[in-house]
Amino acid sequence: MIENNLVIPNNIHKRSHYLEKVRSYIGQNIIKVLTGQRRVGKSYLLFQIIQWVKETDSTATIIYINKEDLAF
């Protein structure tokens, strides 16, 4: 299921330190992978990245796949 209007939660705990580290790789022609244990904030960091990309590049195409969604 692909949604055009991904709703980003409002109650995101800002992870500025990690977001700054990831930003330097945005736009580079490499695969980016976020890894970590369950419930450490990978999805919320991804939401922040999506939000930042949308704010800085209105032409960007973002595909978000939630593999926990049964429709996937």
Short mmCIF file of the N, C-alpha and C atoms (twelve columns), coordinates in Angstrom:
data_MODEL
# 
_entry.id   MODEL 
# 
loop_
_atom_site.group_PDB 
_atom_site.id 
_atom_site.type_symbol 
_atom_site.label_atom_id 
_atom_site.label_alt_id 
_atom_site.label_comp_id 
_atom_site.label_asym_id 
_atom_site.label_seq_id 
_atom_site.Cartn_x 
_atom_site.Cartn_y 
_atom_site.Cartn_z 
_atom_site.pdbx_PDB_model_num 
ATOM 1   N N  . MET A 1  0.844  -1.176 0.000  1 
ATOM 2   C CA . MET A 1  0.000  0.000  0.000  1 
ATOM 3   C C  . MET A 1  0.889  1.239  0.000  1 
ATOM 4   N N  . ILE A 2  0.708  2.094  -0.939 1 
ATOM 5   C CA . ILE A 2  1.472  3.329  -1.013 1 
ATOM 6   C C  . ILE A 2  0.517  4.484  -0.775 1 
ATOM 7   N N  . GLU A 3  0.863  5.318  0.180  1 
ATOM 8   C CA . GLU A 3  0.034  6.464  0.499  1 
ATOM 9   C C  . GLU A 3  0.711  7.722  -0.004 1 
ATOM 10  N N  . ASN A 4  -0.064 8.576  -0.650 1 
ATOM 11  C CA . ASN A 4  0.494  9.834  -1.132 1 
ATOM 12  C C  . ASN A 4  0.679  10.841 -0.015 1 
ATOM 13  N N  . ASN A 5  -0.165 10.765 0.991  1 
ATOM 14  C CA . ASN A 5  -0.111 11.736 2.077  1 
ATOM 15  C C  . ASN A 5  0.251  11.036 3.378  1 
ATOM 16  N N  . LEU A 6  1.520  10.733 3.544  1 
ATOM 17  C CA . LEU A 6  1.993  10.103 4.762  1 
ATOM 18  C C  . LEU A 6  1.788  11.062 5.921  1 
ATOM 19  N N  . VAL A 7  1.110  10.609 6.961  1 
ATOM 20  C CA . VAL A 7  0.873  11.439 8.134  1 
ATOM 21  C C  . VAL A 7  2.010  11.200 9.117  1 
ATOM 22  N N  . ILE A 8  2.753  12.244 9.379  1 
ATOM 23  C CA . ILE A 8  3.874  12.153 10.301 1 
ATOM 24  C C  . ILE A 8  3.373  12.540 11.686 1 
ATOM 25  N N  . PRO A 9  3.593  11.685 12.679 1 
ATOM 26  C CA . PRO A 9  3.098  11.974 14.032 1 
ATOM 27  C C  . PRO A 9  3.628  13.302 14.570 1 
ATOM 28  N N  . ASN A 10 2.794  13.982 15.365 1 
ATOM 29  C CA . ASN A 10 3.189  15.260 15.957 1 
ATOM 30  C C  . ASN A 10 4.055  15.085 17.199 1 
ATOM 31  N N  . ASN A 11 3.928  13.935 17.846 1 
ATOM 32  C CA . ASN A 11 4.609  13.732 19.123 1 
ATOM 33  C C  . ASN A 11 5.992  13.102 18.954 1 
ATOM 34  N N  . ILE A 12 6.716  13.548 17.945 1 
ATOM 35  C CA . ILE A 12 8.039  13.000 17.664 1 
ATOM 36  C C  . ILE A 12 9.054  13.590 18.635 1 
ATOM 37  N N  . HIS A 13 9.843  12.723 19.251 1 
ATOM 38  C CA . HIS A 13 10.973 13.170 20.062 1 
ATOM 39  C C  . HIS A 13 12.095 13.503 19.090 1 
ATOM 40  N N  . LYS A 14 12.453 14.761 19.014 1 
ATOM 41  C CA . LYS A 14 13.457 15.197 18.043 1 
ATOM 42  C C  . LYS A 14 14.797 14.522 18.312 1 
ATOM 43  N N  . ARG A 15 15.339 13.920 17.286 1 
ATOM 44  C CA . ARG A 15 16.642 13.266 17.360 1 
ATOM 45  C C  . ARG A 15 17.619 14.051 16.492 1 
ATOM 46  N N  . SER A 16 17.881 15.272 16.922 1 
ATOM 47  C CA . SER A 16 18.679 16.207 16.127 1 
ATOM 48  C C  . SER A 16 20.076 15.686 15.834 1 
ATOM 49  N N  . HIS A 17 20.707 15.068 16.813 1 
ATOM 50  C CA . HIS A 17 22.071 14.561 16.639 1 
ATOM 51  C C  . HIS A 17 22.131 13.558 15.489 1 
ATOM 52  N N  . TYR A 18 21.215 12.608 15.493 1 
ATOM 53  C CA . TYR A 18 21.208 11.577 14.455 1 
ATOM 54  C C  . TYR A 18 20.759 12.137 13.119 1 
ATOM 55  N N  . LEU A 19 19.808 13.045 13.158 1 
ATOM 56  C CA . LEU A 19 19.330 13.662 11.919 1 
ATOM 57  C C  . LEU A 19 20.464 14.413 11.226 1 
ATOM 58  N N  . GLU A 20 21.279 15.124 11.985 1 
ATOM 59  C CA . GLU A 20 22.418 15.838 11.406 1 
ATOM 60  C C  . GLU A 20 23.400 14.873 10.752 1 
ATOM 61  N N  . LYS A 21 23.634 13.723 11.375 1 
ATOM 62  C CA . LYS A 21 24.548 12.731 10.801 1 
ATOM 63  C C  . LYS A 21 24.003 12.170 9.487  1 
ATOM 64  N N  . VAL A 22 22.697 11.944 9.427  1 
ATOM 65  C CA . VAL A 22 22.078 11.361 8.235  1 
ATOM 66  C C  . VAL A 22 22.015 12.373 7.094  1 
ATOM 67  N N  . ARG A 23 21.794 13.635 7.410  1 
ATOM 68  C CA . ARG A 23 21.637 14.669 6.376  1 
ATOM 69  C C  . ARG A 23 22.809 14.717 5.408  1 
ATOM 70  N N  . SER A 24 24.004 14.457 5.887  1 
ATOM 71  C CA . SER A 24 25.173 14.549 5.006  1 
ATOM 72  C C  . SER A 24 25.153 13.482 3.909  1 
ATOM 73  N N  . TYR A 25 24.361 12.436 4.101  1 
ATOM 74  C CA . TYR A 25 24.282 11.369 3.102  1 
ATOM 75  C C  . TYR A 25 23.109 11.544 2.138  1 
ATOM 76  N N  . ILE A 26 22.170 12.419 2.479  1 
ATOM 77  C CA . ILE A 26 21.017 12.651 1.614  1 
ATOM 78  C C  . ILE A 26 21.511 13.274 0.310  1 
ATOM 79  N N  . GLY A 27 21.034 12.756 -0.802 1 
ATOM 80  C CA . GLY A 27 21.425 13.275 -2.103 1 
ATOM 81  C C  . GLY A 27 22.619 12.559 -2.710 1 
ATOM 82  N N  . GLN A 28 23.284 11.735 -1.925 1 
ATOM 83  C CA . GLN A 28 24.392 10.951 -2.461 1 
ATOM 84  C C  . GLN A 28 23.835 9.677  -3.070 1 
ATOM 85  N N  . ASN A 29 24.482 9.200  -4.084 1 
ATOM 86  C CA . ASN A 29 24.007 8.026  -4.809 1 
ATOM 87  C C  . ASN A 29 24.471 6.741  -4.122 1 
ATOM 88  N N  . ILE A 30 24.043 6.580  -2.879 1 
ATOM 89  C CA . ILE A 30 24.345 5.367  -2.114 1 
ATOM 90  C C  . ILE A 30 23.076 4.919  -1.407 1 
ATOM 91  N N  . ILE A 31 23.030 3.671  -1.049 1 
ATOM 92  C CA . ILE A 31 21.879 3.136  -0.317 1 
ATOM 93  C C  . ILE A 31 22.043 3.482  1.157  1 
ATOM 94  N N  . LYS A 32 20.982 3.998  1.741  1 
ATOM 95  C CA . LYS A 32 21.002 4.345  3.157  1 
ATOM 96  C C  . LYS A 32 20.213 3.303  3.930  1 
ATOM 97  N N  . VAL A 33 20.759 2.798  5.020  1 
ATOM 98  C CA . VAL A 33 20.099 1.772  5.825  1 
ATOM 99  C C  . VAL A 33 20.122 2.215  7.279  1 
ATOM 100 N N  . LEU A 34 18.944 2.228  7.913  1 
ATOM 101 C CA . LEU A 34 18.861 2.504  9.344  1 
ATOM 102 C C  . LEU A 34 18.680 1.171  10.055 1 
ATOM 103 N N  . THR A 35 19.588 0.842  10.946 1 
ATOM 104 C CA . THR A 35 19.488 -0.415 11.681 1 
ATOM 105 C C  . THR A 35 19.474 -0.131 13.173 1 
ATOM 106 N N  . GLY A 36 18.980 -1.084 13.914 1 
ATOM 107 C CA . GLY A 36 18.966 -0.956 15.368 1 
ATOM 108 C C  . GLY A 36 17.943 -1.886 15.967 1 
ATOM 109 N N  . GLN A 37 17.995 -1.991 17.275 1 
ATOM 110 C CA . GLN A 37 17.055 -2.847 17.984 1 
ATOM 111 C C  . GLN A 37 15.650 -2.284 17.862 1 
ATOM 112 N N  . ARG A 38 14.692 -3.121 18.220 1 
ATOM 113 C CA . ARG A 38 13.292 -2.694 18.207 1 
ATOM 114 C C  . ARG A 38 13.083 -1.560 19.203 1 
ATOM 115 N N  . ARG A 39 12.209 -0.627 18.803 1 
ATOM 116 C CA . ARG A 39 11.738 0.433  19.679 1 
ATOM 117 C C  . ARG A 39 12.821 1.416  20.130 1 
ATOM 118 N N  . VAL A 40 13.834 1.630  19.271 1 
ATOM 119 C CA . VAL A 40 14.863 2.614  19.619 1 
ATOM 120 C C  . VAL A 40 14.676 3.938  18.873 1 
ATOM 121 N N  . GLY A 41 13.707 3.990  17.950 1 
ATOM 122 C CA . GLY A 41 13.400 5.249  17.279 1 
ATOM 123 C C  . GLY A 41 13.758 5.322  15.811 1 
ATOM 124 N N  . LYS A 42 13.962 4.185  15.170 1 
ATOM 125 C CA . LYS A 42 14.317 4.186  13.743 1 
ATOM 126 C C  . LYS A 42 13.200 4.801  12.905 1 
ATOM 127 N N  . SER A 43 11.981 4.416  13.159 1 
ATOM 128 C CA . SER A 43 10.850 4.940  12.376 1 
ATOM 129 C C  . SER A 43 10.679 6.434  12.599 1 
ATOM 130 N N  . TYR A 44 10.820 6.875  13.833 1 
ATOM 131 C CA . TYR A 44 10.660 8.297  14.106 1 
ATOM 132 C C  . TYR A 44 11.788 9.111  13.486 1 
ATOM 133 N N  . LEU A 45 12.997 8.561  13.458 1 
ATOM 134 C CA . LEU A 45 14.094 9.229  12.759 1 
ATOM 135 C C  . LEU A 45 13.778 9.303  11.267 1 
ATOM 136 N N  . LEU A 46 13.227 8.233  10.730 1 
ATOM 137 C CA . LEU A 46 12.842 8.224  9.320  1 
ATOM 138 C C  . LEU A 46 11.761 9.268  9.046  1 
ATOM 139 N N  . PHE A 47 10.789 9.409  9.948  1 
ATOM 140 C CA . PHE A 47 9.754  10.439 9.791  1 
ATOM 141 C C  . PHE A 47 10.385 11.829 9.757  1 
ATOM 142 N N  . GLN A 48 11.384 12.057 10.602 1 
ATOM 143 C CA . GLN A 48 12.062 13.354 10.615 1 
ATOM 144 C C  . GLN A 48 12.823 13.588 9.314  1 
ATOM 145 N N  . ILE A 49 13.443 12.541 8.796  1 
ATOM 146 C CA . ILE A 49 14.153 12.659 7.522  1 
ATOM 147 C C  . ILE A 49 13.165 13.000 6.411  1 
ATOM 148 N N  . ILE A 50 12.036 12.295 6.386  1 
ATOM 149 C CA . ILE A 50 11.003 12.562 5.376  1 
ATOM 150 C C  . ILE A 50 10.527 14.001 5.474  1 
ATOM 151 N N  . GLN A 51 10.264 14.451 6.686  1 
ATOM 152 C CA . GLN A 51 9.795  15.817 6.901  1 
ATOM 153 C C  . GLN A 51 10.841 16.825 6.410  1 
ATOM 154 N N  . TRP A 52 12.100 16.589 6.729  1 
ATOM 155 C CA . TRP A 52 13.176 17.487 6.299  1 
ATOM 156 C C  . TRP A 52 13.296 17.511 4.776  1 
ATOM 157 N N  . VAL A 53 13.235 16.342 4.147  1 
ATOM 158 C CA . VAL A 53 13.343 16.276 2.685  1 
ATOM 159 C C  . VAL A 53 12.180 17.017 2.037  1 
ATOM 160 N N  . LYS A 54 10.967 16.830 2.549  1 
ATOM 161 C CA . LYS A 54 9.801  17.527 1.991  1 
ATOM 162 C C  . LYS A 54 9.945  19.040 2.103  1 
ATOM 163 N N  . GLU A 55 10.529 19.496 3.231  1 
ATOM 164 C CA . GLU A 55 10.697 20.934 3.441  1 
ATOM 165 C C  . GLU A 55 11.778 21.519 2.543  1 
ATOM 166 N N  . THR A 56 12.803 20.746 2.222  1 
ATOM 167 C CA . THR A 56 13.935 21.277 1.458  1 
ATOM 168 C C  . THR A 56 13.836 21.023 -0.044 1 
ATOM 169 N N  . ASP A 57 13.047 20.038 -0.451 1 
ATOM 170 C CA . ASP A 57 12.946 19.709 -1.880 1 
ATOM 171 C C  . ASP A 57 11.510 19.318 -2.209 1 
ATOM 172 N N  . SER A 58 10.768 20.267 -2.747 1 
ATOM 173 C CA . SER A 58 9.351  20.012 -3.032 1 
ATOM 174 C C  . SER A 58 9.155  19.032 -4.185 1 
ATOM 175 N N  . THR A 59 10.197 18.765 -4.964 1 
ATOM 176 C CA . THR A 59 10.077 17.833 -6.087 1 
ATOM 177 C C  . THR A 59 10.501 16.409 -5.721 1 
ATOM 178 N N  . ALA A 60 10.926 16.203 -4.489 1 
ATOM 179 C CA . ALA A 60 11.418 14.882 -4.072 1 
ATOM 180 C C  . ALA A 60 10.291 13.854 -4.087 1 
ATOM 181 N N  . THR A 61 10.625 12.654 -4.495 1 
ATOM 182 C CA . THR A 61 9.691  11.534 -4.462 1 
ATOM 183 C C  . THR A 61 10.085 10.634 -3.304 1 
ATOM 184 N N  . ILE A 62 9.141  10.409 -2.398 1 
ATOM 185 C CA . ILE A 62 9.413  9.602  -1.210 1 
ATOM 186 C C  . ILE A 62 8.470  8.418  -1.209 1 
ATOM 187 N N  . ILE A 63 9.021  7.239  -1.062 1 
ATOM 188 C CA . ILE A 63 8.213  6.028  -0.947 1 
ATOM 189 C C  . ILE A 63 8.458  5.454  0.436  1 
ATOM 190 N N  . TYR A 64 7.404  5.349  1.220  1 
ATOM 191 C CA . TYR A 64 7.496  4.805  2.573  1 
ATOM 192 C C  . TYR A 64 6.662  3.535  2.610  1 
ATOM 193 N N  . ILE A 65 7.277  2.437  2.969  1 
ATOM 194 C CA . ILE A 65 6.577  1.156  3.048  1 
ATOM 195 C C  . ILE A 65 6.607  0.685  4.490  1 
ATOM 196 N N  . ASN A 66 5.434  0.544  5.074  1 
ATOM 197 C CA . ASN A 66 5.326  0.035  6.436  1 
ATOM 198 C C  . ASN A 66 5.121  -1.474 6.348  1 
ATOM 199 N N  . LYS A 67 6.158  -2.227 6.621  1 
ATOM 200 C CA . LYS A 67 6.078  -3.679 6.471  1 
ATOM 201 C C  . LYS A 67 5.282  -4.344 7.586  1 
ATOM 202 N N  . GLU A 68 4.897  -3.564 8.608  1 
ATOM 203 C CA . GLU A 68 4.030  -4.119 9.641  1 
ATOM 204 C C  . GLU A 68 2.561  -3.997 9.261  1 
ATOM 205 N N  . ASP A 69 2.273  -3.251 8.202  1 
ATOM 206 C CA . ASP A 69 0.909  -3.100 7.713  1 
ATOM 207 C C  . ASP A 69 0.505  -4.391 7.008  1 
ATOM 208 N N  . LEU A 70 -0.586 -4.972 7.410  1 
ATOM 209 C CA . LEU A 70 -1.021 -6.243 6.834  1 
ATOM 210 C C  . LEU A 70 -1.347 -6.126 5.349  1 
ATOM 211 N N  . ALA A 71 -1.669 -4.929 4.880  1 
ATOM 212 C CA . ALA A 71 -1.976 -4.735 3.464  1 
ATOM 213 C C  . ALA A 71 -0.729 -4.847 2.601  1 
ATOM 214 N N  . PHE A 72 0.440  -4.722 3.205  1 
ATOM 215 C CA . PHE A 72 1.683  -4.812 2.449  1 
ATOM 216 C C  . PHE A 72 1.875  -6.245 2.030  1 
# 
